[in-house]
């Protein structure tokens, strides 16, 4: 992992997101708490280095919790350095819904999961999607997002129509 790739991702992401913070494992909980607006819901992170346990994030939300949540926290499985784009895998933990429903999305991205470009990301997706289809398990679907949800279908650019209005990225470096 080149540190230049992490810096490139952060620079690209900052063109569209509200913040992109590089942190280490020891600083993760503080960095996360600074970006939460409660109530917060999340999907289990599936990272060995950091977790949402012992935080203000509910990882087993009800339908009502989704309706009232101000922040959703989900892991990005891949970050594209050239565009600052993240990929959210659709898993049983509700990652996709958590990333799209609340008005604020906090993305947790392991620095080791940053790739240079879309071609490198698709190389990773190909094997993951093939494995998911063969096993019948989750992981055959994902969302690529660059910044907050936005549309200009009706004229002026409007953010937050089909997803979060704010996006904050936490890049966790080992």
Tab-separated table of N, CA, C and O in Angstrom, residues 1 3 25 28 30 33 36 47 56 58 73 88-89 127 129 133 139 145 162:
chain	number	residue	atom	x	y	z
A	1	UNK	N	0.848	-1.185	0.000
A	1	UNK	CA	0.000	0.000	0.000
A	1	UNK	C	0.880	1.231	0.000
A	1	UNK	O	1.674	1.445	0.875
A	3	UNK	N	1.464	5.074	0.501
A	3	UNK	CA	0.844	6.183	1.221
A	3	UNK	C	0.374	7.246	0.240
A	3	UNK	O	-0.542	7.988	0.513
A	25	UNK	N	-5.899	3.137	14.281
A	25	UNK	CA	-6.828	2.320	15.052
A	25	UNK	C	-7.096	2.963	16.418
A	25	UNK	O	-8.247	3.033	16.863
A	28	UNK	N	-9.606	5.872	16.186
A	28	UNK	CA	-10.849	5.639	15.447
A	28	UNK	C	-12.097	6.072	16.216
A	28	UNK	O	-12.941	6.801	15.678
A	30	UNK	N	-12.619	8.155	18.658
A	30	UNK	CA	-12.743	9.607	18.828
A	30	UNK	C	-13.115	10.263	17.490
A	30	UNK	O	-14.000	11.119	17.442
A	33	UNK	N	-16.793	9.468	16.838
A	33	UNK	CA	-17.731	10.203	17.702
A	33	UNK	C	-17.832	11.673	17.295
A	33	UNK	O	-18.889	12.286	17.436
A	36	UNK	N	-20.516	11.839	14.447
A	36	UNK	CA	-21.872	11.313	14.655
A	36	UNK	C	-22.834	12.413	15.051
A	36	UNK	O	-22.508	13.269	15.863
A	47	UNK	N	-14.337	-5.401	9.940
A	47	UNK	CA	-12.907	-5.125	9.940
A	47	UNK	C	-12.337	-5.713	11.227
A	47	UNK	O	-12.990	-5.665	12.265
A	56	UNK	N	-21.835	4.928	20.151
A	56	UNK	CA	-23.247	5.336	20.167
A	56	UNK	C	-24.014	4.830	18.945
A	56	UNK	O	-25.155	5.213	18.728
A	58	UNK	N	-26.057	2.120	16.878
A	58	UNK	CA	-26.894	0.925	17.022
A	58	UNK	C	-26.705	0.053	15.783
A	58	UNK	O	-27.065	0.458	14.676
A	73	UNK	N	-23.629	4.568	9.658
A	73	UNK	CA	-22.204	4.241	9.585
A	73	UNK	C	-22.061	2.899	8.876
A	73	UNK	O	-22.675	1.908	9.282
A	88	UNK	N	-19.954	0.405	-1.458
A	88	UNK	CA	-20.640	-0.211	-0.327
A	88	UNK	C	-21.248	-1.523	-0.806
A	88	UNK	O	-22.066	-1.542	-1.730
A	89	UNK	N	-20.835	-2.603	-0.179
A	89	UNK	CA	-21.352	-3.921	-0.521
A	89	UNK	C	-22.710	-4.133	0.138
A	89	UNK	O	-22.909	-3.733	1.281
A	127	UNK	N	-14.100	-11.181	-8.563
A	127	UNK	CA	-13.980	-12.409	-7.774
A	127	UNK	C	-14.987	-12.424	-6.619
A	127	UNK	O	-15.541	-13.478	-6.293
A	129	UNK	N	-17.994	-11.010	-6.527
A	129	UNK	CA	-19.326	-11.279	-7.076
A	129	UNK	C	-19.444	-12.742	-7.500
A	129	UNK	O	-20.447	-13.396	-7.236
A	133	UNK	N	-22.152	-15.353	-5.911
A	133	UNK	CA	-23.138	-16.071	-6.737
A	133	UNK	C	-23.001	-17.580	-6.577
A	133	UNK	O	-23.994	-18.294	-6.510
A	139	UNK	N	-23.115	-10.211	-1.189
A	139	UNK	CA	-21.917	-9.664	-1.805
A	139	UNK	C	-21.979	-9.589	-3.315
A	139	UNK	O	-21.013	-9.173	-3.961
A	145	UNK	N	-20.418	5.231	-4.781
A	145	UNK	CA	-20.866	6.577	-4.439
A	145	UNK	C	-19.687	7.530	-4.426
A	145	UNK	O	-18.636	7.229	-3.866
A	162	UNK	N	-31.840	11.212	-3.066
A	162	UNK	CA	-31.906	9.748	-3.092
A	162	UNK	C	-30.937	9.107	-2.106
A	162	UNK	O	-30.658	7.925	-2.202
